Amino acid sequence: MKLTKKHLKNLIFLAIAALLVVPQTRTPIQVFINKGLALFSPSIKDTSEQQNIGDVNWQLVNNNNETLNFQNTKGKVVLINFWATWCPPCIAEMPSMHELYEDYKDKIEFVFVSSEQTKVIHNFLSKNSYSFDVYRPVTAHPEVFNVQSIPRTFLIDTNGNIVIDKMGAANWNSEKVRNTIDGLLIHMGN
């Protein structure tokens, strides 16, 4: 029997499908696919479309059991990322998040939020040499964030306006995101 182009396509499709069924290969393949999607920068919301978060009463605790009252971020540029260690799109975008964090950690507030156990988060951060704090919610997240799937990331300006609202993986270390943050910092007077 001669192997036709159609047979070859079917074999490749079946091989990929089989790899996605096997738990040991599923996550790496999903991360790889999402890294391709994470090459793109998130969209910046037009000023007329920006929602204001208002007076947010939200309590979080980090991996060192230090409490963050979200009220204390008022007047700051804040990047909030809802994520999990088991989430392939989250894993795919995390290297760009970490690069952005390394360059802006002293300029803006980063709030990485996961509901996972401290030990699981600690192991993930250590394995990947990530140096940011991760917060677990003590109180429910405000409805304004409307997190129905992860990753979900928000960039908030000093007036509490949501400048970026991105669901899914993205390139957070892009020139577009950096220019947006720099513009918000200049507007802030830093």
Short mmCIF file of N, CA and C in Angstrom, two decimals, residues 42-44 50 76-80 96-110 112 153-158 163-164 171-190:
data_model
loop_
_atom_site.label_atom_id
_atom_site.label_comp_id
_atom_site.label_asym_id
_atom_site.label_seq_id
_atom_site.Cartn_x
_atom_site.Cartn_y
_atom_site.Cartn_z
N PRO A 42 -0.95 41.80 24.90
CA PRO A 42 -2.37 42.03 25.19
C PRO A 42 -2.82 43.37 24.61
N SER A 43 -4.09 43.52 24.41
CA SER A 43 -4.65 44.77 23.88
C SER A 43 -4.83 45.79 24.99
N ILE A 44 -4.58 47.03 24.63
CA ILE A 44 -4.78 48.15 25.56
C ILE A 44 -6.20 48.66 25.34
N GLN A 50 -12.52 51.74 29.41
CA GLN A 50 -11.90 51.35 30.68
C GLN A 50 -12.92 51.39 31.81
N LYS A 76 -1.42 53.60 42.91
CA LYS A 76 -0.28 52.92 42.30
C LYS A 76 -0.71 52.25 41.00
N VAL A 77 0.27 52.00 40.14
CA VAL A 77 0.02 51.16 38.96
C VAL A 77 0.11 49.72 39.46
N VAL A 78 -0.90 48.91 39.14
CA VAL A 78 -0.98 47.54 39.67
C VAL A 78 -1.19 46.56 38.52
N LEU A 79 -0.44 45.47 38.55
CA LEU A 79 -0.66 44.36 37.63
C LEU A 79 -1.12 43.17 38.46
N ILE A 80 -2.33 42.69 38.18
CA ILE A 80 -2.89 41.53 38.89
C ILE A 80 -2.95 40.37 37.91
N SER A 96 7.56 35.53 30.56
CA SER A 96 7.45 36.95 30.19
C SER A 96 6.99 37.79 31.38
N MET A 97 6.10 37.21 32.20
CA MET A 97 5.66 37.90 33.42
C MET A 97 6.84 38.14 34.35
N HIS A 98 7.67 37.10 34.51
CA HIS A 98 8.81 37.22 35.42
C HIS A 98 9.81 38.26 34.92
N GLU A 99 10.06 38.29 33.62
CA GLU A 99 10.98 39.30 33.06
C GLU A 99 10.44 40.70 33.31
N LEU A 100 9.14 40.91 33.11
CA LEU A 100 8.51 42.20 33.38
C LEU A 100 8.64 42.53 34.87
N TYR A 101 8.36 41.54 35.71
CA TYR A 101 8.47 41.73 37.16
C TYR A 101 9.89 42.17 37.56
N GLU A 102 10.89 41.50 37.03
CA GLU A 102 12.28 41.82 37.38
C GLU A 102 12.62 43.27 37.06
N ASP A 103 12.08 43.79 35.97
CA ASP A 103 12.39 45.17 35.57
C ASP A 103 11.51 46.23 36.23
N TYR A 104 10.32 45.84 36.68
CA TYR A 104 9.37 46.84 37.20
C TYR A 104 8.97 46.62 38.66
N LYS A 105 9.58 45.67 39.34
CA LYS A 105 9.12 45.33 40.70
C LYS A 105 9.23 46.49 41.69
N ASP A 106 10.13 47.44 41.42
CA ASP A 106 10.27 48.60 42.31
C ASP A 106 9.47 49.80 41.84
N LYS A 107 8.75 49.64 40.73
CA LYS A 107 8.01 50.77 40.15
C LYS A 107 6.49 50.59 40.21
N ILE A 108 6.05 49.34 40.06
CA ILE A 108 4.61 49.07 40.11
C ILE A 108 4.35 47.92 41.09
N GLU A 109 3.10 47.76 41.43
CA GLU A 109 2.69 46.70 42.35
C GLU A 109 2.29 45.46 41.54
N PHE A 110 2.92 44.33 41.82
CA PHE A 110 2.56 43.06 41.18
C PHE A 110 1.78 42.22 42.19
N PHE A 112 0.31 38.57 42.10
CA PHE A 112 0.08 37.27 41.48
C PHE A 112 -0.82 36.49 42.41
N THR A 153 -5.43 38.58 33.53
CA THR A 153 -4.51 39.60 33.99
C THR A 153 -5.10 40.98 33.77
N PHE A 154 -4.89 41.85 34.76
CA PHE A 154 -5.37 43.22 34.70
C PHE A 154 -4.21 44.17 34.97
N LEU A 155 -4.12 45.23 34.19
CA LEU A 155 -3.20 46.32 34.48
C LEU A 155 -4.08 47.50 34.84
N ILE A 156 -3.85 48.04 36.03
CA ILE A 156 -4.70 49.09 36.58
C ILE A 156 -3.87 50.36 36.75
N ASP A 157 -4.41 51.50 36.33
CA ASP A 157 -3.68 52.75 36.47
C ASP A 157 -3.88 53.34 37.87
N THR A 158 -3.26 54.47 38.12
CA THR A 158 -3.27 55.08 39.45
C THR A 158 -4.66 55.57 39.87
N VAL A 163 -6.69 49.28 32.46
CA VAL A 163 -6.10 49.65 31.18
C VAL A 163 -5.96 48.42 30.29
N ILE A 164 -5.62 47.28 30.90
CA ILE A 164 -5.53 46.01 30.18
C ILE A 164 -6.35 44.99 30.95
N ASN A 171 2.18 37.92 25.82
CA ASN A 171 3.56 38.33 26.03
C ASN A 171 3.56 39.59 26.89
N TRP A 172 3.82 39.44 28.16
CA TRP A 172 3.78 40.57 29.09
C TRP A 172 5.08 41.35 29.11
N ASN A 173 6.11 40.83 28.48
CA ASN A 173 7.38 41.53 28.42
C ASN A 173 7.56 42.24 27.07
N SER A 174 6.47 42.52 26.40
CA SER A 174 6.52 43.15 25.08
C SER A 174 6.79 44.65 25.21
N GLU A 175 7.23 45.23 24.11
CA GLU A 175 7.47 46.67 24.05
C GLU A 175 6.16 47.42 24.29
N LYS A 176 5.07 46.88 23.77
CA LYS A 176 3.75 47.50 23.93
C LYS A 176 3.35 47.62 25.40
N VAL A 177 3.52 46.53 26.16
CA VAL A 177 3.17 46.54 27.58
C VAL A 177 4.12 47.47 28.34
N ARG A 178 5.42 47.37 28.04
CA ARG A 178 6.40 48.24 28.71
C ARG A 178 6.12 49.72 28.44
N ASN A 179 5.80 50.05 27.19
CA ASN A 179 5.48 51.45 26.86
C ASN A 179 4.24 51.92 27.59
N THR A 180 3.25 51.04 27.72
CA THR A 180 2.03 51.38 28.44
C THR A 180 2.33 51.64 29.91
N ILE A 181 3.10 50.76 30.52
CA ILE A 181 3.46 50.95 31.94
C ILE A 181 4.28 52.22 32.10
N ASP A 182 5.26 52.43 31.22
CA ASP A 182 6.09 53.64 31.31
C ASP A 182 5.22 54.89 31.20
N GLY A 183 4.23 54.87 30.30
CA GLY A 183 3.32 56.00 30.16
C GLY A 183 2.50 56.25 31.43
N LEU A 184 2.07 55.16 32.05
CA LEU A 184 1.31 55.31 33.31
C LEU A 184 2.20 55.85 34.42
N LEU A 185 3.46 55.44 34.44
CA LEU A 185 4.40 55.92 35.46
C LEU A 185 4.74 57.40 35.25
N ILE A 186 4.89 57.80 33.99
CA ILE A 186 5.17 59.22 33.69
C ILE A 186 3.97 60.06 34.11
N HIS A 187 2.78 59.56 33.81
CA HIS A 187 1.55 60.27 34.19
C HIS A 187 1.46 60.39 35.71
N MET A 188 2.00 59.39 36.40
CA MET A 188 1.98 59.35 37.86
C MET A 188 3.02 60.32 38.43
N GLY A 189 4.03 60.67 37.61
CA GLY A 189 5.06 61.59 38.09
C GLY A 189 6.30 60.89 38.57
N ASN A 190 6.46 59.59 38.26
CA ASN A 190 7.67 58.86 38.67
C ASN A 190 8.70 58.87 37.59
#
